[in-house]
One Martini backbone bead per residue (centre of mass of N, CA, C, O) as a GRO file, in nm:
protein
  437
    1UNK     BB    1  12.577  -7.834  13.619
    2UNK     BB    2  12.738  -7.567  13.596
    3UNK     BB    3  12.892  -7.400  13.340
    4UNK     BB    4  13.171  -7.312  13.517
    5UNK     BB    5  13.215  -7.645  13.601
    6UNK     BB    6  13.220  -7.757  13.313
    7UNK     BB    7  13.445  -7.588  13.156
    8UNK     BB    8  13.682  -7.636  13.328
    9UNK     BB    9  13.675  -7.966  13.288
   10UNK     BB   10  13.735  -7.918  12.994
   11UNK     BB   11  13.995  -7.782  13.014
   12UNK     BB   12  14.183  -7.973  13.168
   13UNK     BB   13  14.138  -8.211  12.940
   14UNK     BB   14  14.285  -8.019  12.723
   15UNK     BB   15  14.550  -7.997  12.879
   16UNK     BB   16  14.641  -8.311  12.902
   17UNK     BB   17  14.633  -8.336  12.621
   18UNK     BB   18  14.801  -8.043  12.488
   19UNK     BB   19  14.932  -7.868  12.700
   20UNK     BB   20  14.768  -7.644  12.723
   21UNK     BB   21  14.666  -7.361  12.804
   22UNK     BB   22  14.341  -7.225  12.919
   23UNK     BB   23  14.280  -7.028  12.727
   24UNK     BB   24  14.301  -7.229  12.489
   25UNK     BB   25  14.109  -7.452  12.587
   26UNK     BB   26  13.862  -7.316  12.621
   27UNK     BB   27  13.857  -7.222  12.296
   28UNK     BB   28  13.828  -7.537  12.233
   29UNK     BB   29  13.614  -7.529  12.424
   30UNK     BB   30  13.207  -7.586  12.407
   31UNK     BB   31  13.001  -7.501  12.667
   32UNK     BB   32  12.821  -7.249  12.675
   33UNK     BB   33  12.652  -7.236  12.363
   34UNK     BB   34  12.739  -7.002  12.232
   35UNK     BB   35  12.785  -6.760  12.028
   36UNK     BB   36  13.072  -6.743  11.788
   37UNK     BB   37  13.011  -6.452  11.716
   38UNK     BB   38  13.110  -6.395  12.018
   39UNK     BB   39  13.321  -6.302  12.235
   40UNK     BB   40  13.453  -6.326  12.523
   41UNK     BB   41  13.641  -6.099  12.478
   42UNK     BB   42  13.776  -5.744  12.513
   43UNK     BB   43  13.881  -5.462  12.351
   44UNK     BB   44  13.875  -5.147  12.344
   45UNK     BB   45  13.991  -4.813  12.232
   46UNK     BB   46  14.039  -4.742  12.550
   47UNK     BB   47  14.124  -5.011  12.702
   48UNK     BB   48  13.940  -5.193  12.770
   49UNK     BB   49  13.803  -5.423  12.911
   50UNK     BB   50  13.548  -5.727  12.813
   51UNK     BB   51  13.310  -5.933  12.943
   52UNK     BB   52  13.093  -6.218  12.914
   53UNK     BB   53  12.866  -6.308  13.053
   54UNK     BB   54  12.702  -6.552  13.244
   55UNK     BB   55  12.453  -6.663  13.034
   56UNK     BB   56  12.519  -6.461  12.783
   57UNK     BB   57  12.520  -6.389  12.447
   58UNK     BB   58  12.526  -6.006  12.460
   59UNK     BB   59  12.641  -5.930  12.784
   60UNK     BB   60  12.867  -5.682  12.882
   61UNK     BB   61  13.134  -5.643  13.071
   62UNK     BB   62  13.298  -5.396  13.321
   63UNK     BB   63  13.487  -5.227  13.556
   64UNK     BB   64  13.332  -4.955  13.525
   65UNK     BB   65  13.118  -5.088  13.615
   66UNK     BB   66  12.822  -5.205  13.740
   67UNK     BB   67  12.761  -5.561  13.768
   68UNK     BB   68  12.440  -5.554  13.625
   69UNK     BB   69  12.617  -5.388  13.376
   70UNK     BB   70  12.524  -5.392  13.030
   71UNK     BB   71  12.672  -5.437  12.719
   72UNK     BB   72  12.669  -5.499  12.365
   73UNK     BB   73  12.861  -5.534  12.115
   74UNK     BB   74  12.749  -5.313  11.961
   75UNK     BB   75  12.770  -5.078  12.146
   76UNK     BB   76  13.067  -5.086  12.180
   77UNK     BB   77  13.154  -5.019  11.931
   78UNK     BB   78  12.988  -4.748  11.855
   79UNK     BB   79  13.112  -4.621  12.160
   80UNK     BB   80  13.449  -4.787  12.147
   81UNK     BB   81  13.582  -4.809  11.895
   82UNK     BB   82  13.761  -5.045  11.798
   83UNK     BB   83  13.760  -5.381  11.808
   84UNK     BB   84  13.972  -5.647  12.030
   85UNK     BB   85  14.048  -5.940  12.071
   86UNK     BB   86  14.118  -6.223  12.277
   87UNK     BB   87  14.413  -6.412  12.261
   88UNK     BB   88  14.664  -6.664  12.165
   89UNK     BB   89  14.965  -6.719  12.086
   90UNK     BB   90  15.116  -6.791  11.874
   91UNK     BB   91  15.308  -7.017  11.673
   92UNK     BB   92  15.615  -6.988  11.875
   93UNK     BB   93  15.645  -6.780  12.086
   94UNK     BB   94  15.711  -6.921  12.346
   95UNK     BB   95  15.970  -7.042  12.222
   96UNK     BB   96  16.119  -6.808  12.145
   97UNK     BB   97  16.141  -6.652  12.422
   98UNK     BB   98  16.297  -6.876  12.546
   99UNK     BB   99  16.520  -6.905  12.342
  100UNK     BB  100  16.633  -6.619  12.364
  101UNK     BB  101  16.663  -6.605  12.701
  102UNK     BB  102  16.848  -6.885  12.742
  103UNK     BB  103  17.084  -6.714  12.523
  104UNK     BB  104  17.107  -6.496  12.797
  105UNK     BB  105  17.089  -6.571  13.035
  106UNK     BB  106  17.154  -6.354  13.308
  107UNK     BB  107  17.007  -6.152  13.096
  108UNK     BB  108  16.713  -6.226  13.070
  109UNK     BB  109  16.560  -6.034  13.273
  110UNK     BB  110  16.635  -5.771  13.180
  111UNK     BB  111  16.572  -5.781  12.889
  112UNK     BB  112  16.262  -5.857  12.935
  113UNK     BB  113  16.201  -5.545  13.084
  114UNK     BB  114  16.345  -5.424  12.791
  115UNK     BB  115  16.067  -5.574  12.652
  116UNK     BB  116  15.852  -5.422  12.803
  117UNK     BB  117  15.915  -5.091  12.762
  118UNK     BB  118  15.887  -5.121  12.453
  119UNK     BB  119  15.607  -5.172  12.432
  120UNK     BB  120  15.484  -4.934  12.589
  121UNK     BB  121  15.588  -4.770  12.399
  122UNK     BB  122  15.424  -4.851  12.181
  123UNK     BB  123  15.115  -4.805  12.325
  124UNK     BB  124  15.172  -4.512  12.324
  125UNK     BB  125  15.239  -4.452  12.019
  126UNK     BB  126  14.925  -4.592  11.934
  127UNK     BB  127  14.722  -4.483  12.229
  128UNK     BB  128  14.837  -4.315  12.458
  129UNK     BB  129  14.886  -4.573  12.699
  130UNK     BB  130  15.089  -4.817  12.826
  131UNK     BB  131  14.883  -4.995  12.975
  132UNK     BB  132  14.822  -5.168  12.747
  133UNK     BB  133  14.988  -5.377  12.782
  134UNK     BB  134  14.751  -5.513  13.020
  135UNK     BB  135  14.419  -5.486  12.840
  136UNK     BB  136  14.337  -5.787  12.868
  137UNK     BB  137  14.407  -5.779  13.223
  138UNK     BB  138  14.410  -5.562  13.438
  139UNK     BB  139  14.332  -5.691  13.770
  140UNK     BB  140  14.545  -5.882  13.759
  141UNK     BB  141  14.810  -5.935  13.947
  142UNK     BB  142  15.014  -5.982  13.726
  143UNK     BB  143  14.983  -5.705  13.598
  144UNK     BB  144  15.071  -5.529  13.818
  145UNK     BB  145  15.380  -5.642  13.821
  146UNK     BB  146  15.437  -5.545  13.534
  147UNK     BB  147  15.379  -5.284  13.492
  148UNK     BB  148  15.559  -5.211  13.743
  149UNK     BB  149  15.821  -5.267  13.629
  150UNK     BB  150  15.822  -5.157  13.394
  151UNK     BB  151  15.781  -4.860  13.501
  152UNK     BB  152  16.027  -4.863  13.702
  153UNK     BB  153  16.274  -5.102  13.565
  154UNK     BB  154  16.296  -5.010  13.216
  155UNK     BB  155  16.448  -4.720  13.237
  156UNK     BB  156  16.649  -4.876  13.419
  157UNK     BB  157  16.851  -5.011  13.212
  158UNK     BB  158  17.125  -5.160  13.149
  159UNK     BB  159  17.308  -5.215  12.888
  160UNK     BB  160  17.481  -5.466  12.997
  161UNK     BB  161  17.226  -5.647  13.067
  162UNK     BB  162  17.191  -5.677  12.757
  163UNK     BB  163  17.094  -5.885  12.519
  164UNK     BB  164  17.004  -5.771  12.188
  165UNK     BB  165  16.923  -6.046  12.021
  166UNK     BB  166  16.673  -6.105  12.242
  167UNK     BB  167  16.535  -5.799  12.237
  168UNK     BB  168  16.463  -5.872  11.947
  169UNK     BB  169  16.233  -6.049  11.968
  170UNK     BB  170  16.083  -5.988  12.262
  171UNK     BB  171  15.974  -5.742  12.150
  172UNK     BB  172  15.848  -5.819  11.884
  173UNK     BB  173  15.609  -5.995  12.050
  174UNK     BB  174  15.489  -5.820  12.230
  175UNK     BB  175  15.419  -5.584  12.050
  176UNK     BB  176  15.218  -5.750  11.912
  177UNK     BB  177  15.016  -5.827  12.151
  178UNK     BB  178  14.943  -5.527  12.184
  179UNK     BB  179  14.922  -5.417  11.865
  180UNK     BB  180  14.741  -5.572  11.710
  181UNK     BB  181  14.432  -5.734  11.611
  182UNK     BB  182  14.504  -5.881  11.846
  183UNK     BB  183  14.494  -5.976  12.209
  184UNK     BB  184  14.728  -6.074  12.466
  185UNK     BB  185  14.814  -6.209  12.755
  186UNK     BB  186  15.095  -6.089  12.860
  187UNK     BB  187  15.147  -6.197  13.175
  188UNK     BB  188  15.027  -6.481  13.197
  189UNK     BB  189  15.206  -6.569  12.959
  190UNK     BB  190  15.486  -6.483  13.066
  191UNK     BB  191  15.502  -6.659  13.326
  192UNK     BB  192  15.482  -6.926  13.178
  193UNK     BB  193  15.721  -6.899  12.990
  194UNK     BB  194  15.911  -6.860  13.216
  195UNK     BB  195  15.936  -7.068  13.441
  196UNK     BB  196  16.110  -7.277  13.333
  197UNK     BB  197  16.342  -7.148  13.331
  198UNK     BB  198  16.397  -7.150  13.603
  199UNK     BB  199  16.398  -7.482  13.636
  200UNK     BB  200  16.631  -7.460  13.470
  201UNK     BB  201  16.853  -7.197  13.557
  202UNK     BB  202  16.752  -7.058  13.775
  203UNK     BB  203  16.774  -6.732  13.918
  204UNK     BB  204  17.071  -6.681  13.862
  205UNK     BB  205  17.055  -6.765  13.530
  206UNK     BB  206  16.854  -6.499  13.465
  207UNK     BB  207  17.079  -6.303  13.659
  208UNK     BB  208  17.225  -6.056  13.774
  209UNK     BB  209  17.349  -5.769  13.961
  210UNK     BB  210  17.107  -5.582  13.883
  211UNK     BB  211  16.839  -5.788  13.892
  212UNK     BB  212  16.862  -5.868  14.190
  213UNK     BB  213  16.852  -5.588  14.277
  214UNK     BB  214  16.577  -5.464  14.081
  215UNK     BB  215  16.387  -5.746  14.050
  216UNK     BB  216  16.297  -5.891  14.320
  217UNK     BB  217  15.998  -5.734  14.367
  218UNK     BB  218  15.898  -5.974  14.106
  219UNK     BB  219  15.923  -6.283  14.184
  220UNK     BB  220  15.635  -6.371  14.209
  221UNK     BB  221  15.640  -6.374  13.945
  222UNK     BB  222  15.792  -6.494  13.783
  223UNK     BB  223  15.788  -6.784  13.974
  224UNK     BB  224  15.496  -6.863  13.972
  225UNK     BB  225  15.537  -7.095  13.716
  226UNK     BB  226  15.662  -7.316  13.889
  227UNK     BB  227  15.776  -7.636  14.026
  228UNK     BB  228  15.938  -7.469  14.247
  229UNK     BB  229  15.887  -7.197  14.420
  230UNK     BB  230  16.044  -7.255  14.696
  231UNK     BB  231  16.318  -7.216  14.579
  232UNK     BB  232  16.313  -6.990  14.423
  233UNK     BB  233  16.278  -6.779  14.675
  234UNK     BB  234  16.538  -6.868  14.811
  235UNK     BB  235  16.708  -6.741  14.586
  236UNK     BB  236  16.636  -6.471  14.617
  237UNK     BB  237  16.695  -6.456  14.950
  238UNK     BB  238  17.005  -6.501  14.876
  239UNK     BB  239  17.103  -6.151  14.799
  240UNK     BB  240  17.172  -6.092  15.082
  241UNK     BB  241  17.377  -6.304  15.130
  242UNK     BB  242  17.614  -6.215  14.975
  243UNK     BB  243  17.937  -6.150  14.944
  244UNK     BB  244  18.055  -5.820  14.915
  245UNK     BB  245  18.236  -5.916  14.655
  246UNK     BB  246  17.948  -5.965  14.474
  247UNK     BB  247  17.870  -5.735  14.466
  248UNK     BB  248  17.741  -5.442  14.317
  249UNK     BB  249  17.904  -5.179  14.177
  250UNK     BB  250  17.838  -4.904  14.168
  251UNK     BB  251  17.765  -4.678  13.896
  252UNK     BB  252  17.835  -4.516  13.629
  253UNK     BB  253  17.844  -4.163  13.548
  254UNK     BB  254  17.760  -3.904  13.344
  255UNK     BB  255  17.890  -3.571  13.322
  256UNK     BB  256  17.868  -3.190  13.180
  257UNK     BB  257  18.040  -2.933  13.214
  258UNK     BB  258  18.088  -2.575  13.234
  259UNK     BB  259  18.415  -2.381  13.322
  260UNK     BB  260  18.443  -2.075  13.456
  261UNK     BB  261  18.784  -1.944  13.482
  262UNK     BB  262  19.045  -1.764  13.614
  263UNK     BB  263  19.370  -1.667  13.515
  264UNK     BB  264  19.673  -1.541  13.477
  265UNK     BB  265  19.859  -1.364  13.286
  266UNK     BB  266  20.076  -1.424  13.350
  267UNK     BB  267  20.299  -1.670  13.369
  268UNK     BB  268  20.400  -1.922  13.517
  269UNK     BB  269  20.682  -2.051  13.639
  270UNK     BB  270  20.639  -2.359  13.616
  271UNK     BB  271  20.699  -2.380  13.307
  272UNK     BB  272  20.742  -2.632  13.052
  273UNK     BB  273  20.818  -2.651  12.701
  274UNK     BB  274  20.567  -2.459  12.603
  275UNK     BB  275  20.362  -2.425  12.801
  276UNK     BB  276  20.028  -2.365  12.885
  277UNK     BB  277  19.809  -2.251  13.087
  278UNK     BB  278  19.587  -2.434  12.959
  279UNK     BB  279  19.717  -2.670  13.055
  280UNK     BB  280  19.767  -2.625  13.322
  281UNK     BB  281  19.476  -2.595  13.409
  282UNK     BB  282  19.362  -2.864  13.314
  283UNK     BB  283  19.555  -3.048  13.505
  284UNK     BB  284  19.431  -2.918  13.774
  285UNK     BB  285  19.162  -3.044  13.698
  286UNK     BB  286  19.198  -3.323  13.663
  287UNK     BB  287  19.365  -3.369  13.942
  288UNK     BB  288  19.120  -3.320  14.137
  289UNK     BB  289  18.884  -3.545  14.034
  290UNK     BB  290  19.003  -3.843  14.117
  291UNK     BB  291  18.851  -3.744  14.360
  292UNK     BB  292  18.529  -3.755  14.534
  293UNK     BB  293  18.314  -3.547  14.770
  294UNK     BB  294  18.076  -3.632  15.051
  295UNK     BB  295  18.017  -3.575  15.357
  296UNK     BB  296  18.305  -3.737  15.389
  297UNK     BB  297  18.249  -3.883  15.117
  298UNK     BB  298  18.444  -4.071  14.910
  299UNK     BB  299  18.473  -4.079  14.513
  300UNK     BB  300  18.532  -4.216  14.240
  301UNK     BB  301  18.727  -4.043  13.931
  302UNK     BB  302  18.706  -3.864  13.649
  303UNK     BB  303  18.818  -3.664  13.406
  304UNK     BB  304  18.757  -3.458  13.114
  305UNK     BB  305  18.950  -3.198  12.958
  306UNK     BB  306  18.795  -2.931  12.767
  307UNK     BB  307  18.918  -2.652  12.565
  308UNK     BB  308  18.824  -2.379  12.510
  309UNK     BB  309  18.814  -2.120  12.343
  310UNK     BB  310  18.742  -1.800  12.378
  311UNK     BB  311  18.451  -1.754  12.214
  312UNK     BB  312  18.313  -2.000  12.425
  313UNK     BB  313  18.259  -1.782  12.645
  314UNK     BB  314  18.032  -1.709  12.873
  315UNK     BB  315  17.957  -1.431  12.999
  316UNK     BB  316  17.714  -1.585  13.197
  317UNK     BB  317  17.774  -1.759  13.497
  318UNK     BB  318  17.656  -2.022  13.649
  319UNK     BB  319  17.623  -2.169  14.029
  320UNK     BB  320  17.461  -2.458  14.181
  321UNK     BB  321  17.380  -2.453  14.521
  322UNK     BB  322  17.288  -2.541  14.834
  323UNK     BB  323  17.143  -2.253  14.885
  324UNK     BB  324  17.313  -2.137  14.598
  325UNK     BB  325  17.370  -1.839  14.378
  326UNK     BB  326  17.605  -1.762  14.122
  327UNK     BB  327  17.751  -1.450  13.991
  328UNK     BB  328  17.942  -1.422  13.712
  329UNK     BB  329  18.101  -1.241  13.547
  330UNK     BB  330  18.307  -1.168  13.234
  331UNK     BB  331  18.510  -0.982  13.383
  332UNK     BB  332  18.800  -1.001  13.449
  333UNK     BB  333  19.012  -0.899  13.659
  334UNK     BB  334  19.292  -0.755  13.700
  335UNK     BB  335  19.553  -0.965  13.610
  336UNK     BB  336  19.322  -1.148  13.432
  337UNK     BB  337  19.172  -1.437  13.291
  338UNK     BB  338  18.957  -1.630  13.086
  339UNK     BB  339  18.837  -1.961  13.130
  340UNK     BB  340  18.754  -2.253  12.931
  341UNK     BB  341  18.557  -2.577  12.996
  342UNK     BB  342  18.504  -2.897  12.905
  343UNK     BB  343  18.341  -3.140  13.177
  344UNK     BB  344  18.383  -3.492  13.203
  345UNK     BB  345  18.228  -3.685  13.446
  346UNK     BB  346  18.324  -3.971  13.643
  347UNK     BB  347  18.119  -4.209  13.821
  348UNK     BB  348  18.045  -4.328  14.109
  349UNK     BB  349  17.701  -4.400  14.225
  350UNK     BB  350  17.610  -4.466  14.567
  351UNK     BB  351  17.288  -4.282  14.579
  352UNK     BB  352  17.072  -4.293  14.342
  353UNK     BB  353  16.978  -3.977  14.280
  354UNK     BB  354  16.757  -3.809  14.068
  355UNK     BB  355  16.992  -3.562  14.099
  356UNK     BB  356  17.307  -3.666  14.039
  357UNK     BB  357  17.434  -3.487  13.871
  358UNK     BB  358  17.442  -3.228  14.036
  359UNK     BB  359  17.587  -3.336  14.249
  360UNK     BB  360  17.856  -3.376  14.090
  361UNK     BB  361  17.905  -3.115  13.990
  362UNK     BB  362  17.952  -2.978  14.283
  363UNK     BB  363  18.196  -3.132  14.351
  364UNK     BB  364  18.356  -3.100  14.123
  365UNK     BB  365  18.363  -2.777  14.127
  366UNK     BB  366  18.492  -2.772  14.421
  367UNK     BB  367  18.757  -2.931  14.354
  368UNK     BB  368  18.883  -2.712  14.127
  369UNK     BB  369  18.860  -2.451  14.287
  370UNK     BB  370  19.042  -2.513  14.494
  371UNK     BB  371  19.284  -2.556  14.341
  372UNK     BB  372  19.300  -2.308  14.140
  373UNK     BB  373  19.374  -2.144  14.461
  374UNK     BB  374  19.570  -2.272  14.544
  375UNK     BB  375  19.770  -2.205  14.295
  376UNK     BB  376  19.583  -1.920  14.263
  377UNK     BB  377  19.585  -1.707  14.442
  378UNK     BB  378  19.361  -1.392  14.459
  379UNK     BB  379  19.102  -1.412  14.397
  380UNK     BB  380  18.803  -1.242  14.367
  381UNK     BB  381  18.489  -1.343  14.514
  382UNK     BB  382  18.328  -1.189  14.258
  383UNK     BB  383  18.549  -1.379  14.099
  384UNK     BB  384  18.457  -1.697  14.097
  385UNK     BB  385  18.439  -1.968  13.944
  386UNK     BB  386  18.205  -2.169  13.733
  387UNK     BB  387  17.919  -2.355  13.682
  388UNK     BB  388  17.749  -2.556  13.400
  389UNK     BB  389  17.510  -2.722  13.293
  390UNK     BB  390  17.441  -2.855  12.973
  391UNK     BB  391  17.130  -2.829  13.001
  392UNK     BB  392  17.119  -2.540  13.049
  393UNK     BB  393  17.309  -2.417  12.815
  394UNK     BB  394  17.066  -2.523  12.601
  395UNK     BB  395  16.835  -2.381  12.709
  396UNK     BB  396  16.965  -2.082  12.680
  397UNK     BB  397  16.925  -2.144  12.388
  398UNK     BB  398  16.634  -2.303  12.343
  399UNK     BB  399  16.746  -2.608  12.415
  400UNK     BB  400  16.545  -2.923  12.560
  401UNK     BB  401  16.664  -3.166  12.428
  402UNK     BB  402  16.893  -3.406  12.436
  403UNK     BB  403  16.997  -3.378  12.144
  404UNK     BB  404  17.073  -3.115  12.206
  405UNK     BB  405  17.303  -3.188  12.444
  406UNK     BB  406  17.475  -3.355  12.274
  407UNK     BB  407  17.551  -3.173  12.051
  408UNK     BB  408  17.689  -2.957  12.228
  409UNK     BB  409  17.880  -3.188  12.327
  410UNK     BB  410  18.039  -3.218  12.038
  411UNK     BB  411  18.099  -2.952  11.957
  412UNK     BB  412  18.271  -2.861  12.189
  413UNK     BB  413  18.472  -3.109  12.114
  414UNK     BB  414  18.554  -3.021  11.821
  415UNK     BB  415  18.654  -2.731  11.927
  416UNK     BB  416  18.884  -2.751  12.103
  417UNK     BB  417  19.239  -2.697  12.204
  418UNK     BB  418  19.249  -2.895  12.433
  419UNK     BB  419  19.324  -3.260  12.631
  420UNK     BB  420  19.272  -3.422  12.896
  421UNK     BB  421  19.297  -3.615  13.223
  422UNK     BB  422  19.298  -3.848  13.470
  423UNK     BB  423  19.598  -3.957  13.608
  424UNK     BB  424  19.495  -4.329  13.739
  425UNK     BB  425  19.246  -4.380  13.705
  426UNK     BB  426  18.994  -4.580  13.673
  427UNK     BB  427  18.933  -4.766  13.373
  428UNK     BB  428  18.621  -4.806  13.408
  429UNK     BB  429  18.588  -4.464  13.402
  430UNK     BB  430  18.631  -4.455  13.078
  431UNK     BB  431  18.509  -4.331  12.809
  432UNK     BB  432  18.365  -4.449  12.544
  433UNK     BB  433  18.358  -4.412  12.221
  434UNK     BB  434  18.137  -4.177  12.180
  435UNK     BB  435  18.068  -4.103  12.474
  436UNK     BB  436  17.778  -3.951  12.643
  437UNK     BB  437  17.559  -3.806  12.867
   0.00000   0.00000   0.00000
């Protein structure tokens, strides 16, 4: 009998004995003779996993070599240390596991993923690699599938998608196995442990809609070890077919620009009870983003406008369109005068392109300037109102990180000196406090 067909026959023994996953049982049961001096894995300094060849006490591959061509442990070592050993989750790791994403419910594949996001961050900061996630065993299908989730569907987890609680205990027993003194499986392994609760909660038990929409093409990892795949399948194919009232309604995002628009010197006649022009412009803007338009389709918004003092005027604001670039000079033309807002658009997302910011910028600024046309028309063309998204503003300063367009936008709102919004928009649309965009 092969070394490799007595080690399984008793790896499956030591699993029905003990219960244990197969990596464990191997490790308890030693057919192959070896020294228990090297490990059967590792991984090195560089990301790479190693394995012992077969029926070899000191010969390790790895997938950039050619399968003749072996290295022993002193070599790895030296040209690619420290290594660490492949080891089993902790004892506790996947019950605590279960137990957390159990008590996320709808809640649990989402946190999931944005503590599968977590450990890769981890990863990146410790090794400069974020794939060391699955550097256990980089070439198994499952590993392609868990990394392709965190790369792909990890950054754009909604906050309201994850349960706080389950993704801090979840993230860091991965963090750990990732990034420990031993690497653990983590694809492996976490499938494992997801599949009983699938057979426990069912597909829809574990998903909101957004992780049915956005992390159904990883169902097949997730639902891989369960007692009934063809049922979990099932499930997954039921998303298509639900009741168009139960779909997820587009996300809504939040953008911020630098409104700067020229107004009549001479005051409105419309004007009463001691009402200020900077006043009348905020609600004409204000009303104007109610609804915004894109090609024909029109889309529920919010406006928050924000009037900023005379100071804060720009000198020189851009306005950017789909193949136009607008100078607007800093000199309102005669009879006419600067005013300045920061406008905070809220509004439902259903084309979720990678630019939608900007798209949003362009109708928000198209229907502003339109109403303020209209209500004050004669603006000469080369003095029309124009708009600056906030990233560009702090560019423009020199500053390019998010934390300074936050703090920009802080700024702005704290120095402002009238604020309206758009009344009778969808209440949903309405920004929660201190949230910015």
């Amino acid at each position: 009998m092969s070394k490799n067909r007595a080690r399984d026959r008793a790896a499956r023994a030591a699993m029905q004995e003990t219960g244990a996953f197969r990596a464990r049982a191997v490790r308890q049961v030693d057919t192959t003779s070896q020294s228990p001096q090297y490990p059967v894995r590792l991984v090195d300094a560089h990301g790479a996993s190693w394995y012992l060849t077969t029926g070899q006490t000191n010969a390790y591959g790895t997938r950039a070599l050619h399968y003749s061509e072996t290295r022993t442990y002193e070599q790895i070592v030296e040209e690619a240390g420290p290594v660490r050993h492949i080891d089993v989750p902790a004892d506790g790791d996947t019950e605590s596991i279960r137990k957390a994403l159990r008590q996320a419910g709808p809640k649990a594949l989402a946190t999931l993923t944005a503590a599968l996001h977590a450990a890769a961050t981890a990863c990146e900061h410790a090794t400069g690699r974020p794939e060391d996630l699955v550097a256990g065993r980089p070439g198994s299908t499952e590993s392609a599938f868990a990394l392709r989730m965190t790369r792909d569907a990890g950054p754009e987890v909604p906050a309201a998608s994850v349960d706080a609680t389950a993704l801090e205990v979840v993230a860091g027993i991965l963090t750990r196995w990732v990034t420990g003194e031993t690497v653990v499986e983590l694809a492996e392994n976490l499938a494992w442990t997801v599949g009983p609760l699938v057979d426990e909660l069912g597909w829809q038990g574990i998903t909101d809609p957004w992780a049915r929409r956005h992390l159904a093409p990883y169902a097949s990892w997730v639902t891989g070890h369960t007692t009934d795949p063809v049922a979990a399948l099932r499930a997954v194919a039921a998303r298509d077919l639900h009741d168009e009232d139960e779909a997820e309604p587009p996300a809504v995002g939040q953008v911020a620009f630098l409104l700067d628009a020229s107004i009549p010197v001479a005051p409105d006649p419309g004007l009463v009870d001691g009402a200020t022009m900077e006043e009348l412009f905020a609600a004409l803007v204000a009303r104007s983003l109610n609804t915004l338009e894109r090609d024909g389709t029109e889309y529920p918004a919010r406006a928050d406008v924000f009037v900023l003092p005379p100071a804060s005027a720009s000198p020189e604001v851009l306005v950017k369109e789909p193949g136009l670039l607008v100078n607007r000079p800093g000199d309102a033309p005669p009879g006419w005068r600067n005013v300045s807002a920061l406008v905070l658009v809220s509004a439902r997302r259903p084309w979720e392109l990678y630019d939608e910011d900007q798209h949003v910028i362009t109708d928000a600024y198209r229907a502003a300037a339109a109403a303020l046309n209209a209500h004050w028309p004669g603006l000469p063309k080369e003095s029309q109102h124009a708009a600056l998204s906030l990233d560009m503003m702090a560019a423009l300063r020199g500053q390019f990180t998010a934390d300074a367009v936050r703090d920009l936008f802080a700024d702005l709102v704290q120095g402002a000196v009238f604020h309206t919004y758009t009344l009778g928009a969808d209440p949903e649309l309405a920004p929660g406090a201190g949230e910015r965009p």
